[in-house]
GROMACS .gro file of C-alpha atoms in nm:
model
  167
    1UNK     CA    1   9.190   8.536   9.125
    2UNK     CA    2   9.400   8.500   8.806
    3UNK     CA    3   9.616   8.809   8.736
    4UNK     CA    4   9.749   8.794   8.368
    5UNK     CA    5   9.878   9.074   8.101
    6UNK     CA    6   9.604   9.303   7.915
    7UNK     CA    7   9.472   9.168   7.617
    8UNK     CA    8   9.244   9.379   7.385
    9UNK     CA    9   8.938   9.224   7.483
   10UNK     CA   10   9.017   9.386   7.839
   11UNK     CA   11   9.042   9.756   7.717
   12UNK     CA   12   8.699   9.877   7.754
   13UNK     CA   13   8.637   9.662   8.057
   14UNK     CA   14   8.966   9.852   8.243
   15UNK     CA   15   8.822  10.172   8.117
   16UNK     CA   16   8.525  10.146   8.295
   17UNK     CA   17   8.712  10.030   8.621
   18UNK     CA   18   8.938  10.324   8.591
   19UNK     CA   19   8.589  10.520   8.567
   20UNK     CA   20   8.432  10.442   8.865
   21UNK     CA   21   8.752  10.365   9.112
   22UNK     CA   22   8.873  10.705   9.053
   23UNK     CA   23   8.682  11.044   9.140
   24UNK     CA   24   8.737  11.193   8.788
   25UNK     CA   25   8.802  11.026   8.405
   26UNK     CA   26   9.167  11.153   8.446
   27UNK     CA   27   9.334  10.799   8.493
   28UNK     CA   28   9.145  10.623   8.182
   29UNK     CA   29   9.196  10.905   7.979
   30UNK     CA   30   9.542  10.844   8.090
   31UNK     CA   31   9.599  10.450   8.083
   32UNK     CA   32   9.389  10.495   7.720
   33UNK     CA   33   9.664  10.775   7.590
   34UNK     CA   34   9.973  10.601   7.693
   35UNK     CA   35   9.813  10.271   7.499
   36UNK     CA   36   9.771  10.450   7.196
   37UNK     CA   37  10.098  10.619   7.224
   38UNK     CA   38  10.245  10.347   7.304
   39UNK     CA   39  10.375  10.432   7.664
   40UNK     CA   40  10.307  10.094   7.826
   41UNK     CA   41  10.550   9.874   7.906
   42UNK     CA   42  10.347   9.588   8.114
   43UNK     CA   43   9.939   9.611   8.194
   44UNK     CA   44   9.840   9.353   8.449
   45UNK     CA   45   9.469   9.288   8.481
   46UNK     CA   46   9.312   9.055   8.790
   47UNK     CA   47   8.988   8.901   8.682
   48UNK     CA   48   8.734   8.709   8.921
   49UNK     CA   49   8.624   8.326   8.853
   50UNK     CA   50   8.325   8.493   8.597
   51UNK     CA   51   8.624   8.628   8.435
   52UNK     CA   52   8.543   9.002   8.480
   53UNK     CA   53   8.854   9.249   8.547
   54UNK     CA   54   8.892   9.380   8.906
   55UNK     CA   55   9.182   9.527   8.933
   56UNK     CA   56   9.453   9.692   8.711
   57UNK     CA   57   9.814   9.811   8.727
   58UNK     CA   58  10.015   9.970   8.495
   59UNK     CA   59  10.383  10.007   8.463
   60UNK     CA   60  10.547  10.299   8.195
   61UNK     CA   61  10.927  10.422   8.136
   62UNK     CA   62  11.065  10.714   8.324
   63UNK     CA   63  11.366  10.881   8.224
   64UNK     CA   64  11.676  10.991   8.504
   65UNK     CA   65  11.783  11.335   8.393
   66UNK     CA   66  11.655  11.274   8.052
   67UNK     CA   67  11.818  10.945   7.990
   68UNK     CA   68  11.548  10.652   7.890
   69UNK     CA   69  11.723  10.379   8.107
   70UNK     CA   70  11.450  10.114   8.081
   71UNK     CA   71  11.321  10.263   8.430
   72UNK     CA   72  10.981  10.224   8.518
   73UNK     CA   73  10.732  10.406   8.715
   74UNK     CA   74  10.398  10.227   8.813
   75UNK     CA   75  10.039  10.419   8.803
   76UNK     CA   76   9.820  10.379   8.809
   77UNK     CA   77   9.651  10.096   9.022
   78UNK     CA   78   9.326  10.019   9.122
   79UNK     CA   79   9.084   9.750   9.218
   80UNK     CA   80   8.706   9.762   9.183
   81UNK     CA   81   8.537   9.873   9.526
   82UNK     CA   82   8.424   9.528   9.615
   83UNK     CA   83   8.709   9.356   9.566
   84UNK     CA   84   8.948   9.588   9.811
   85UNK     CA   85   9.118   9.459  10.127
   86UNK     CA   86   9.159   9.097   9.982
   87UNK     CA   87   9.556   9.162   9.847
   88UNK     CA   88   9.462   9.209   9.482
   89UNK     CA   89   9.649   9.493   9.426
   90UNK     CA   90   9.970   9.387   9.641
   91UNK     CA   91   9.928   9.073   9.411
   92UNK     CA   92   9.963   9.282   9.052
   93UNK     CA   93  10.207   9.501   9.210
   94UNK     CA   94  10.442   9.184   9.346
   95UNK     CA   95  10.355   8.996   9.002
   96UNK     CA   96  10.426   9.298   8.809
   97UNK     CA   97  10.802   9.374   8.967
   98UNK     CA   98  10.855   8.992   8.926
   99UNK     CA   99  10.812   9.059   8.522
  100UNK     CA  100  10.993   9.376   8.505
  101UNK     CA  101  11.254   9.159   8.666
  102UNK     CA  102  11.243   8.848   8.396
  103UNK     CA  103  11.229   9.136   8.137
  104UNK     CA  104  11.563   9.292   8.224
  105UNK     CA  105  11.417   9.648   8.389
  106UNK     CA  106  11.639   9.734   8.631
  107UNK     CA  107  11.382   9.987   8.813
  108UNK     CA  108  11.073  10.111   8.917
  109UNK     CA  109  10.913  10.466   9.066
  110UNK     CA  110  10.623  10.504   9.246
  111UNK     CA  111  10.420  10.804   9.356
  112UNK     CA  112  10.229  10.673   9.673
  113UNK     CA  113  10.206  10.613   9.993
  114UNK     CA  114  10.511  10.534  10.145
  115UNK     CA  115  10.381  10.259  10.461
  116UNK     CA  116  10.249  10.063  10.158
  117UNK     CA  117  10.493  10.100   9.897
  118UNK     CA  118  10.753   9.947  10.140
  119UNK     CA  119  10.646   9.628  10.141
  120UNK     CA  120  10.762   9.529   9.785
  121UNK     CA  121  11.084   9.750   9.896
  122UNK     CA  122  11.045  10.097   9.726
  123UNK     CA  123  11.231  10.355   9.922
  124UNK     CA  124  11.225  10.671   9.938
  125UNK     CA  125  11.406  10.849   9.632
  126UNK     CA  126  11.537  11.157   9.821
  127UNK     CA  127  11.728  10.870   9.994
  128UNK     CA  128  11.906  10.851   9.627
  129UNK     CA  129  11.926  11.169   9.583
  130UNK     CA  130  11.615  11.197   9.306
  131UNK     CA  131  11.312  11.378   9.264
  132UNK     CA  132  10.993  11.363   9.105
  133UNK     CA  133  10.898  11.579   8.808
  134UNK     CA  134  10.584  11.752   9.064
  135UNK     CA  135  10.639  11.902   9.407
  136UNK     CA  136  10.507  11.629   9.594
  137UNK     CA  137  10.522  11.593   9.961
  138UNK     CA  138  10.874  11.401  10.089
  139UNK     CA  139  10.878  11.058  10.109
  140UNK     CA  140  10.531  10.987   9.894
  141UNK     CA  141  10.815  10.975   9.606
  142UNK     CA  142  10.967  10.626   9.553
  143UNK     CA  143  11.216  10.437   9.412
  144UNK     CA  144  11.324  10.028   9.378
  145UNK     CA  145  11.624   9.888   9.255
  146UNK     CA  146  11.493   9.607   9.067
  147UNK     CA  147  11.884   9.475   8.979
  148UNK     CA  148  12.140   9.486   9.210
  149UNK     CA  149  12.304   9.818   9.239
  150UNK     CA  150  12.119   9.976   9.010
  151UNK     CA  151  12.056  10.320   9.250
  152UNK     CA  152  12.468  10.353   9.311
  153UNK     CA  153  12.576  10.637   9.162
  154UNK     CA  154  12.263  10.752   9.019
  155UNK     CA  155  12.105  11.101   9.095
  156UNK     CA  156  11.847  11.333   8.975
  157UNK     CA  157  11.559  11.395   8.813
  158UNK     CA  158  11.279  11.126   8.710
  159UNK     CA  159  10.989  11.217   8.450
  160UNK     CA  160  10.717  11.020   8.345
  161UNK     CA  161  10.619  11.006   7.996
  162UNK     CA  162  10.430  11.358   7.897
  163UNK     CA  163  10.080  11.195   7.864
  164UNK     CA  164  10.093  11.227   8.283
  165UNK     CA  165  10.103  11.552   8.277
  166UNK     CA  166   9.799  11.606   8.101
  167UNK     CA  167   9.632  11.439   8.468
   0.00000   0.00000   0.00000
């Protein structure tokens, strides 16, 4: 399984995967708005030995009471039905906060299940004293320091971009 950054060629390809992982067209019409707004910051793809694309993450900024501070929240993810339960999306999501890392972000949201999220050390953010933008049930809110320290002395609220709220 090769996991690598979107390239062009791969847009249509994680449309269609968005399509038929996800009950409704919501998340491609999302992952296609915040491309051509130019909300994404990294788009991971995994692709089989044929090459096709499997599996997809996406990582976007988030502001902290309105202050862009290179943040990032991830969403979506998914991984084409036949490929599940093999650790491809663990994979983007590890490979992912690696490269936010080497990039200089210095953190990352998540809206998701919290006995998951865990593993790659996202907490939850009323631990922090931060909330989501949506009422959304406690703990399913997330947050990870990607540099040290980075949660001290932070509170407050986290938005995603406005394209998520069209969802």
């Amino acid at each position: 399984m090769l996991i690598r950054t979107e390239a062009p060629a791969d847009i249509l390809a994680i449309d269609r995967l968005l399509k038929t992982t996800f009950e409704t067209e919501a998340e491609a019409n999302l992952v296609m708005a915040l491309r051509e707004n130019s909300k994404l910051t990294l788009s991971l793809v995994a692709c089989n030995d044929e090459g096709e694309v499997v599996g997809h993450a996406m990582f976007t900024p988030v502001t902290l009471q309105g202050e862009d501070l290179n943040w990032q929240g991830l969403a979506p993810v998914s991984v084409r039905e036949d490929y599940r339960k093999q650790g491809i999306a663990a994979t983007m999501i590890r490979e992912g906060i690696e490269s936010l890392y080497e990039f200089g972000y210095p953190a990352c949201v998540v809206l998701g299940d919290p006995d998951y999220y865990q593993r790659f050390g996202f907490e939850a953010a009323e631990k922090h004293h931060m909330q989501c933008q949506w009422d959304v049930p406690e703990g399913v809110f997330q947050v990870l320091a990607i540099a040290d320290g980075e949660l001290a002395e932070r509170s407050g609220l986290i938005e995603y971009s406005e394209e998520f709220s069209q969802l």
